[in-house]
CSV table of C-alpha atoms in Angstrom, one decimal:
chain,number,residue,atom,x,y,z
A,1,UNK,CA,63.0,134.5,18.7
A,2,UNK,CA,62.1,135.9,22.2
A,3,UNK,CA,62.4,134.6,25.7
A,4,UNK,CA,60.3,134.6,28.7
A,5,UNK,CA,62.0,133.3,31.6
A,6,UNK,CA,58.9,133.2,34.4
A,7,UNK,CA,60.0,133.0,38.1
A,8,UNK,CA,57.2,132.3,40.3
A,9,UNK,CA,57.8,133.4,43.9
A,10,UNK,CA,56.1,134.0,47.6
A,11,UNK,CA,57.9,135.3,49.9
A,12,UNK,CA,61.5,133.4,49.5
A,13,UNK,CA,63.2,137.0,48.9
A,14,UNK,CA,66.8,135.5,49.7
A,15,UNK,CA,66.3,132.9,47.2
A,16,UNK,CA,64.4,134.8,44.7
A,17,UNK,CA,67.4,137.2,44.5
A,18,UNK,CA,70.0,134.3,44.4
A,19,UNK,CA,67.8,132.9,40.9
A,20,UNK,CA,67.5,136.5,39.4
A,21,UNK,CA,71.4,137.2,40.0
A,22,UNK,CA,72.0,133.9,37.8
A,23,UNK,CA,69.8,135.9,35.2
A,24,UNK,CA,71.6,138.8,35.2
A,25,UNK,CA,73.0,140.7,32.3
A,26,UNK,CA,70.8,138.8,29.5
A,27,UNK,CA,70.9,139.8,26.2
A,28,UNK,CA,67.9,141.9,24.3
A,29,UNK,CA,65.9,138.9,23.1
A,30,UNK,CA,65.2,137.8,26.2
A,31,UNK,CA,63.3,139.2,29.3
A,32,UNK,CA,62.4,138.1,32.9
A,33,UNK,CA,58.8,138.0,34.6
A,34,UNK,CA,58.8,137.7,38.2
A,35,UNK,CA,55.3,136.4,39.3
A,36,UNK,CA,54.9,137.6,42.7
A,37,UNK,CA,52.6,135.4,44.3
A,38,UNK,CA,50.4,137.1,47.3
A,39,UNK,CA,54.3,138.2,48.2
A,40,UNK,CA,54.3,141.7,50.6
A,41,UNK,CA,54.4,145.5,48.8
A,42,UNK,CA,57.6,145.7,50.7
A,43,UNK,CA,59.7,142.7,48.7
A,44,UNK,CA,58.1,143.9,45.4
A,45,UNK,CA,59.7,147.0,46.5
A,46,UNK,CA,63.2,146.0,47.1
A,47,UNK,CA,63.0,143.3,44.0
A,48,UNK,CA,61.9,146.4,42.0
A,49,UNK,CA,64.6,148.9,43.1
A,50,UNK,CA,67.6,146.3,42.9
A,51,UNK,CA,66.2,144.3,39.7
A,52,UNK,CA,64.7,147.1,37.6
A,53,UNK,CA,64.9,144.9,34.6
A,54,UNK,CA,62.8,142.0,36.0
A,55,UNK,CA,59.5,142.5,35.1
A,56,UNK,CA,56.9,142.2,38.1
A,57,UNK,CA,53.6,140.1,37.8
A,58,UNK,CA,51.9,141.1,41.2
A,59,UNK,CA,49.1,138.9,42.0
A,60,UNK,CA,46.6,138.3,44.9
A,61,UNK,CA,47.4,135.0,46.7
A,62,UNK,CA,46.6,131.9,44.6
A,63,UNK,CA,47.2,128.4,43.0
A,64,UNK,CA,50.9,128.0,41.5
A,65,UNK,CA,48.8,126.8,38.4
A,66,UNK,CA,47.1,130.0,38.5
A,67,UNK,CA,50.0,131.4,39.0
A,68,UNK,CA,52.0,130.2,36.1
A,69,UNK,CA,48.8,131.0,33.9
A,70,UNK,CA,49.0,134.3,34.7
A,71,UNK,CA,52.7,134.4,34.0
A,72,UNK,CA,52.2,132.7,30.8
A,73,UNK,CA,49.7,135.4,29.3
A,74,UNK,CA,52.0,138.4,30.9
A,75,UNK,CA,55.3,137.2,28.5
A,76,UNK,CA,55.8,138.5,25.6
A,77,UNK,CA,58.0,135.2,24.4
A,78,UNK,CA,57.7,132.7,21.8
A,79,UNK,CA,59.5,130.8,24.0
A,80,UNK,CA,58.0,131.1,27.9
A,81,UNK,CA,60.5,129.3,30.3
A,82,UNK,CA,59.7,128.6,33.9
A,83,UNK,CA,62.2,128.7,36.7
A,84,UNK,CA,61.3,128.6,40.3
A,85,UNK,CA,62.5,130.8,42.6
A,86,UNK,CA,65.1,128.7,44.3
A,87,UNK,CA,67.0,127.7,41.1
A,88,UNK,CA,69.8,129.1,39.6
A,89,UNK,CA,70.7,129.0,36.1
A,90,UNK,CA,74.4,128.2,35.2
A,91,UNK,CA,76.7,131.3,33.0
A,92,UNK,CA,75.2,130.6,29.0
A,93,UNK,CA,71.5,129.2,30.2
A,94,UNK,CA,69.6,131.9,28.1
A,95,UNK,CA,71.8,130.5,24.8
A,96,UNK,CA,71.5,127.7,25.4
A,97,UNK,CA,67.8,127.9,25.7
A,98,UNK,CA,67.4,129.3,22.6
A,99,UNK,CA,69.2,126.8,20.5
A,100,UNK,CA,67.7,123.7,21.5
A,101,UNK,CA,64.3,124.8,20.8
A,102,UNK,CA,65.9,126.5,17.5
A,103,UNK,CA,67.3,123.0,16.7
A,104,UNK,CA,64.2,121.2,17.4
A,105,UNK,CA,61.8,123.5,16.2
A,106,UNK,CA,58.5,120.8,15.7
A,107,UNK,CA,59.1,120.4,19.5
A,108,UNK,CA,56.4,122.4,21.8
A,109,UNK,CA,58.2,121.5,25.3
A,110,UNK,CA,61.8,121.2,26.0
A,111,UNK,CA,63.0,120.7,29.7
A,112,UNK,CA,66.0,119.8,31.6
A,113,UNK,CA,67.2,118.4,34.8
A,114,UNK,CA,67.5,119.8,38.3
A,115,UNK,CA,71.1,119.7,40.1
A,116,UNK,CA,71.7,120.0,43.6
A,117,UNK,CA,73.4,123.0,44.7
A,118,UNK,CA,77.3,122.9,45.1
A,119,UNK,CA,77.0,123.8,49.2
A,120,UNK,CA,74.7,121.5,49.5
A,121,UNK,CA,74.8,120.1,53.3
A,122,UNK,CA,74.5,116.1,54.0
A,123,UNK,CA,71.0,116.0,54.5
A,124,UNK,CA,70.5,118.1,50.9
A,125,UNK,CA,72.8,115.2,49.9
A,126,UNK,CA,71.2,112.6,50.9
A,127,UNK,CA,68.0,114.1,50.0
A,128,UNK,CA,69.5,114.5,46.3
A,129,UNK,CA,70.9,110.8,46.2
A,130,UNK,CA,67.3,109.6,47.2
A,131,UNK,CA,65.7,111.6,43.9
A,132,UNK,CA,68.6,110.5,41.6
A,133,UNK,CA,68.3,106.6,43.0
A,134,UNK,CA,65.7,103.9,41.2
A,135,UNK,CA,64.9,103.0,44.9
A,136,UNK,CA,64.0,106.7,45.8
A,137,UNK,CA,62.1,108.0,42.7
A,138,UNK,CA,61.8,105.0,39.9
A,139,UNK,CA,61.7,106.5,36.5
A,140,UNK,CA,61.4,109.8,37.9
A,141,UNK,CA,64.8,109.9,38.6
A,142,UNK,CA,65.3,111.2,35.0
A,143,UNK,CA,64.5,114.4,36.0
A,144,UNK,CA,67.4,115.0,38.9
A,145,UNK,CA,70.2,113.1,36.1
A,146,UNK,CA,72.8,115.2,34.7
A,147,UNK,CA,74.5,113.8,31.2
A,148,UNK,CA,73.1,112.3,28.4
A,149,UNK,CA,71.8,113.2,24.8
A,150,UNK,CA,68.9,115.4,23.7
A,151,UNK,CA,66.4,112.8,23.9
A,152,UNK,CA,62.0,112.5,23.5
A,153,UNK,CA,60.8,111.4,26.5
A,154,UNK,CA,57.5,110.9,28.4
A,155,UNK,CA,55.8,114.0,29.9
A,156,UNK,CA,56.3,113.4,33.3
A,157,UNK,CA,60.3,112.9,32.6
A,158,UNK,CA,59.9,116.6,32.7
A,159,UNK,CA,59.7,119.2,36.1
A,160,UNK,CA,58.1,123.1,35.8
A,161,UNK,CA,61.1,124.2,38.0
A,162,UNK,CA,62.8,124.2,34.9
A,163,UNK,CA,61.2,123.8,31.7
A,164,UNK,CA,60.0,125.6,28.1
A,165,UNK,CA,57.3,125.8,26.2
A,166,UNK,CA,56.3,127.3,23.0
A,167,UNK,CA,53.7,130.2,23.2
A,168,UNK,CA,51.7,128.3,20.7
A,169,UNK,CA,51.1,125.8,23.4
A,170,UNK,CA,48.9,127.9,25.3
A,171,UNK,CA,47.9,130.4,22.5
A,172,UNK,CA,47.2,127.9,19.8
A,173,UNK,CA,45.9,125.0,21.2
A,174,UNK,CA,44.5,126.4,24.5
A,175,UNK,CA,46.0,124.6,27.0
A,176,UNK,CA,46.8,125.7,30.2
A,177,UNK,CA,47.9,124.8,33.8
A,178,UNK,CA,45.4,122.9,36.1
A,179,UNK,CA,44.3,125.5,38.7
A,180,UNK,CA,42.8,123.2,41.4
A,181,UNK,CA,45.8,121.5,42.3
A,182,UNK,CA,48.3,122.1,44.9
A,183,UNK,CA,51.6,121.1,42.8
A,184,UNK,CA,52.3,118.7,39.5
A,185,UNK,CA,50.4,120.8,37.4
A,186,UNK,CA,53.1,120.4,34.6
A,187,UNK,CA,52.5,116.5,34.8
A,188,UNK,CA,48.8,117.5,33.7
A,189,UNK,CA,49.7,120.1,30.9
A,190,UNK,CA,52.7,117.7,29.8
A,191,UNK,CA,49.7,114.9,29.8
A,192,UNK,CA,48.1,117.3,27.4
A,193,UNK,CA,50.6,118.1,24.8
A,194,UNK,CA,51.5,114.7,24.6
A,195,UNK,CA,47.9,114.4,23.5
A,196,UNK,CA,47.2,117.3,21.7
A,197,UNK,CA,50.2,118.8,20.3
A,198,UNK,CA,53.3,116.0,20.0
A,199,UNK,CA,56.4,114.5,22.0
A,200,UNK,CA,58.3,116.4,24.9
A,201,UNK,CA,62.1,116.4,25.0
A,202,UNK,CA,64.4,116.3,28.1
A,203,UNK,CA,68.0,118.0,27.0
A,204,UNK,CA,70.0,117.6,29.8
A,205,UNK,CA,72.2,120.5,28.8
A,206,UNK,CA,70.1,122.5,29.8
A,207,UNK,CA,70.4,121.6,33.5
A,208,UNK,CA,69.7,124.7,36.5
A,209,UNK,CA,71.0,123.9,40.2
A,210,UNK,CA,68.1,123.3,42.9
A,211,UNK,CA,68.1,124.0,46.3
A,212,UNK,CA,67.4,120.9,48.2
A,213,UNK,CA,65.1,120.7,51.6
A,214,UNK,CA,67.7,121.3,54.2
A,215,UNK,CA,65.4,119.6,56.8
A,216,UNK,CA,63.2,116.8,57.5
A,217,UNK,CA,60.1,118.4,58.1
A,218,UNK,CA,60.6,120.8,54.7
A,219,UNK,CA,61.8,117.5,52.9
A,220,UNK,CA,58.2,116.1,54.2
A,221,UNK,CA,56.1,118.3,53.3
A,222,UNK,CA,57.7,118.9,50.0
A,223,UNK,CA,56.9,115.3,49.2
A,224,UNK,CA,53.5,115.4,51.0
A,225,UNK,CA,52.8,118.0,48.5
A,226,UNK,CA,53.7,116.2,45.5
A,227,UNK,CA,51.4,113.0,45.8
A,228,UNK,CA,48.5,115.2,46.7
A,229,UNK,CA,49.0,117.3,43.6
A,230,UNK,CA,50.1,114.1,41.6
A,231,UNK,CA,46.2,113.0,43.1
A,232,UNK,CA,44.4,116.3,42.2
A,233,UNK,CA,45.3,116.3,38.2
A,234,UNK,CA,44.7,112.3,38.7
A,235,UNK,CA,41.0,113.4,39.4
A,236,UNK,CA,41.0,116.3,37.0
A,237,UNK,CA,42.6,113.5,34.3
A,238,UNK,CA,42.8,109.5,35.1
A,239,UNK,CA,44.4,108.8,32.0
A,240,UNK,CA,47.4,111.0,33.4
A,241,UNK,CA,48.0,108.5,35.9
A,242,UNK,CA,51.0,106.5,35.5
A,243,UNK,CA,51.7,102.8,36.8
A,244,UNK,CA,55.2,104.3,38.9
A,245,UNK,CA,53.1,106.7,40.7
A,246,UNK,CA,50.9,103.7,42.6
A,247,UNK,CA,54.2,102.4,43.9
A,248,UNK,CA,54.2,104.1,47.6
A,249,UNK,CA,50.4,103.7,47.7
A,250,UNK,CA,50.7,100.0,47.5
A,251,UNK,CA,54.0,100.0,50.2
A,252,UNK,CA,52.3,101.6,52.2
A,253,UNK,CA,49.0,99.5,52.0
A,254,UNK,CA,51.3,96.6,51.8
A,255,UNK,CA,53.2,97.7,55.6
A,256,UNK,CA,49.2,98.2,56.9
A,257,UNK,CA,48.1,94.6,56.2
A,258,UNK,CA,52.0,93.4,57.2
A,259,UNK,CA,50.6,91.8,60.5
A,260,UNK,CA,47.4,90.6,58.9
A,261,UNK,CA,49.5,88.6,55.8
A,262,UNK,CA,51.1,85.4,56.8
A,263,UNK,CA,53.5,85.0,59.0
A,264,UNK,CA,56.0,82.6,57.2
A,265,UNK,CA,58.6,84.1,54.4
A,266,UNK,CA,56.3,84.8,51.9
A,267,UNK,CA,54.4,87.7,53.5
A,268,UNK,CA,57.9,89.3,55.0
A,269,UNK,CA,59.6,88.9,51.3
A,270,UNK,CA,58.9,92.3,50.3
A,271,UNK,CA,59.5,93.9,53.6
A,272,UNK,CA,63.4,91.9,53.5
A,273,UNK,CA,63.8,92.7,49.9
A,274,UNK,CA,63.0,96.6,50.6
A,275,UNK,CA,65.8,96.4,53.4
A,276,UNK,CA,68.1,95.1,51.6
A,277,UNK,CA,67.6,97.2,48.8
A,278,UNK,CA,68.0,100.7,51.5
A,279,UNK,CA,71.1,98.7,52.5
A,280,UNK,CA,72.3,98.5,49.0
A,281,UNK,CA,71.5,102.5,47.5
A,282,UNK,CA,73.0,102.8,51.2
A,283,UNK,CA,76.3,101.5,50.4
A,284,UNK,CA,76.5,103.4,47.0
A,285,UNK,CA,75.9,106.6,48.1
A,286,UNK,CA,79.0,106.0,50.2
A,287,UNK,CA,80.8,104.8,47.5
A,288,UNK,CA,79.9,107.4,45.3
A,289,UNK,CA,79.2,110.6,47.1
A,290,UNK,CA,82.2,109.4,49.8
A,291,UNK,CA,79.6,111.5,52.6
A,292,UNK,CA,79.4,108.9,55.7
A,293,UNK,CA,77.0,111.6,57.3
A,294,UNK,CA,75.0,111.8,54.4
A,295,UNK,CA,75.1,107.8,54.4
A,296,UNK,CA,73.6,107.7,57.7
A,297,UNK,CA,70.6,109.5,56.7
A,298,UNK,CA,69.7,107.9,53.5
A,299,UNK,CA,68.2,105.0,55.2
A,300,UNK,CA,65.7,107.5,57.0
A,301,UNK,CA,65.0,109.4,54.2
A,302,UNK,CA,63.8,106.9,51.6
A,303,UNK,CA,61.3,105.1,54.3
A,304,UNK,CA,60.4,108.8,55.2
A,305,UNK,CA,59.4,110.4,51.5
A,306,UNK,CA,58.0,106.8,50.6
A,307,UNK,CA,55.5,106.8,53.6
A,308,UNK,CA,55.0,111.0,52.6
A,309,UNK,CA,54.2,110.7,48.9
A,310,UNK,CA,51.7,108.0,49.9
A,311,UNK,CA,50.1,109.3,52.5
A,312,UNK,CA,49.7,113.0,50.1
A,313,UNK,CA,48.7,111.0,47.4
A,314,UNK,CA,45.4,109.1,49.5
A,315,UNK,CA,44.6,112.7,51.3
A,316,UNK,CA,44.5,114.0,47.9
A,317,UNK,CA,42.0,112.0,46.8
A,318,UNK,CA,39.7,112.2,50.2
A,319,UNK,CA,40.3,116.4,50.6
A,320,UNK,CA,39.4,118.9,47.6
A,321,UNK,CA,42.3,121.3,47.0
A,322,UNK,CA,41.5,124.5,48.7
C-alpha cells in the first residue's frame, strides 16, 4: 500500500519546513506532495534544494479546494493523506497511517485530531482550551480531543489538516473538493461519502500537533473564515448543514434583538446563563491548564470567535466566494 501525504502551502516557508522536517526520513511506500499554492519561484527553490525528496505541485493562485484537487490527482497513493502546512506529525505517523486504514480496510476516510503545539504561548492556550471546550466548539470539539478508541463518527467530526482518504474516493466514485468555497471543503466531501460511499472514522492515534493563532486578529479571521466556508458548501449542499452550526448565528441574532425582548428575567436568561457558563469553562481551564494568563483571556476569546464564526457565516451567505 502507498502513501501520499499532501501539504498544501502559500507562502508560510518557516512553517512549511517545520511540517516537512516531521516527515523526514519516510520509508519507500510512502511519498510527500508539496502543493505550492501561488507561493514565489524563490521558496519553491529553497524547498526544492533542502527537501529534494518532497515532491513539488506548483500551481497558480487558487481555491484550497482546488488546491487539494490538484494534489489529490498528482499522488500516486492508495492512501492520499492531507496535512497542512503548519502541522507536525509526531516520530511513527507514517506507520501508523498505514495500519489503521489496513485494519479498517471497508473504511474510505480515516482522520485524527489536532493538538496544540508543546510551546504554545497563553493566548495559543487559551485559544486551544476554547476549541477543546463544549462552550467554545459544541460537538466539534471532537476534533481538537486527544484519547479515545478508533471510533465511526459523523463527517464533520473530521478536519482536512489532518485526514486520509482512499484514492478510490476520488477515482471511483468521483468526488472531489468543493472549489467555490473559502475553507470547510472537507465538511462538503465528508457530506459526500457519508452519502455515497459509507461511515468515516476518527482514530485519535493518529493525532498531528497544530500551531494555534498566536494573536487576536489571526485567531479572528481564522474563525471568520470558517463560518463563511461552513456557509459556501451550505449553499453548494443544504443537507450538509448541521443543527450545531446555527448556534452562533442565533447568539448573535439573539444579543441584536437583547434590547428589543423584555426587560424582566426571562429575556436576560440566556445572556446570565452564557456568563455563567464563560465563568465556569473559565475556572476549569485554571484548574486544568494551571495558566492564570491564559485564564484571563478565555473570557475574551469565546465571546470573540462566537460573534466571528457568526458574523462569517451570514457574509457568507450575502457575498459569493471570490
Amino acid at each position: 500500500m502507498l502513501l501520499s501525504f499532501v501539504v498544501m502551502t502559500v507562502d508560510r516557508e518557516n512553517l512549511l519546513r517545520r511540517c516537512l522536517d516531521s516527515l523526514a526520513n519516510l520509508p519507500a511506500n510512502v511519498e510527500v506532495l508539496v502543493v505550492f499554492n501561488g507561493s514565489t519561484d524563490d521558496m519553491r527553490e529553497r524547498i526544492g534544494n533542502d527537501y529534494p525528496w518532497a515532491r513539488p505541485v506548483p500551481l497558480p493562485r487558487c481555491s484550497v479546494g482546488q488546491g487539494r484537487n490538484r494534489g489529490a490527482a498528482a499522488a500516486s497513493g492508495s492512501i492520499i493523506y492531507f496535512l497542512d502546512d503548519d502541522t507536525i506529525a509526531p516520530k511513527g505517523f507514517a506507520a501508523r497511517v498505514l495500519d489503521a486504514f489496513n485494519r479498517f480496510p471497508r473504511t474510505p476516510c480515516i482522520g485524527g485530531p489536532n493538538l496544540a503545539t508543546a510551546d504554545s504561548g497563553p493566548f495559543q492556550r487559551a485559544s486551544d482550551f476554547l476549541l477543546r471546550s463544549p462552550l467554545g466548539a459544541g460537538p466539534m470539539r471532537v476534533r481538537y480531543q486527544p484519547g479515545g478508541a478508533d471510533r465511526i463518527v459523523p463527517g464533520w467530526a473530521l478536519m482536512l489538516c489532518n485526514l486520509g482518504v482512499r484514492r478510490e474516493v476520488f477515482d471511483g466514485h468521483g468526488l472531489r473538493f468543493p472549489e467555490r468555497c473559502v475553507s470547510a471543503e472537507e465538511n462538503l466531501l465528508m457530506s459526500l461519502v457519508e452519502k455515497h460511499v459509507g461511515p468515516v472514522m476518527l482514530s485519535p492515534g493518529l493525532y498531528v500537533y497544530h500551531e494555534r493563532r498566536a494573536k487576536p486578529v489571526e485567531l479572528w479571521k481564522q474563525v471568520m473564515r470558517c463560518g463563511r466556508g461552513r456557509a459556501h458548501i451550505t449553499k453548494i449542499d443544504p443537507t450538509s448543514l448541521k443543527a450545531a452550526t446555527l448556534a452562533a448565528p442565533l447568539w448573535l441574532a439573539y444579543l441584536v434583538a437583547l434590547p428589543w425582548l423584555s426587560r424582566g428575567a426571562a429575556g436576560a436568561a440566556p445572556l446570565i446563563l452564557y456568563v455563567c457558563s464563560v465563568a465556569w469553562e473559565t475556572g476549569r481551564l485554571l484548574v486544568t491548564e494551571r495558566s492564570p494568563a491564559a485564564a484571563l483571556l478565555y473570557p475574551m476569546l469565546v465571546p470573540m470567535c462566537h460573534v466571528a464564526y457568526a458574523l462569517g457565516f451570514i457574509d457568507g451567505f450575502i457575498r459569493p466566494h471570490e
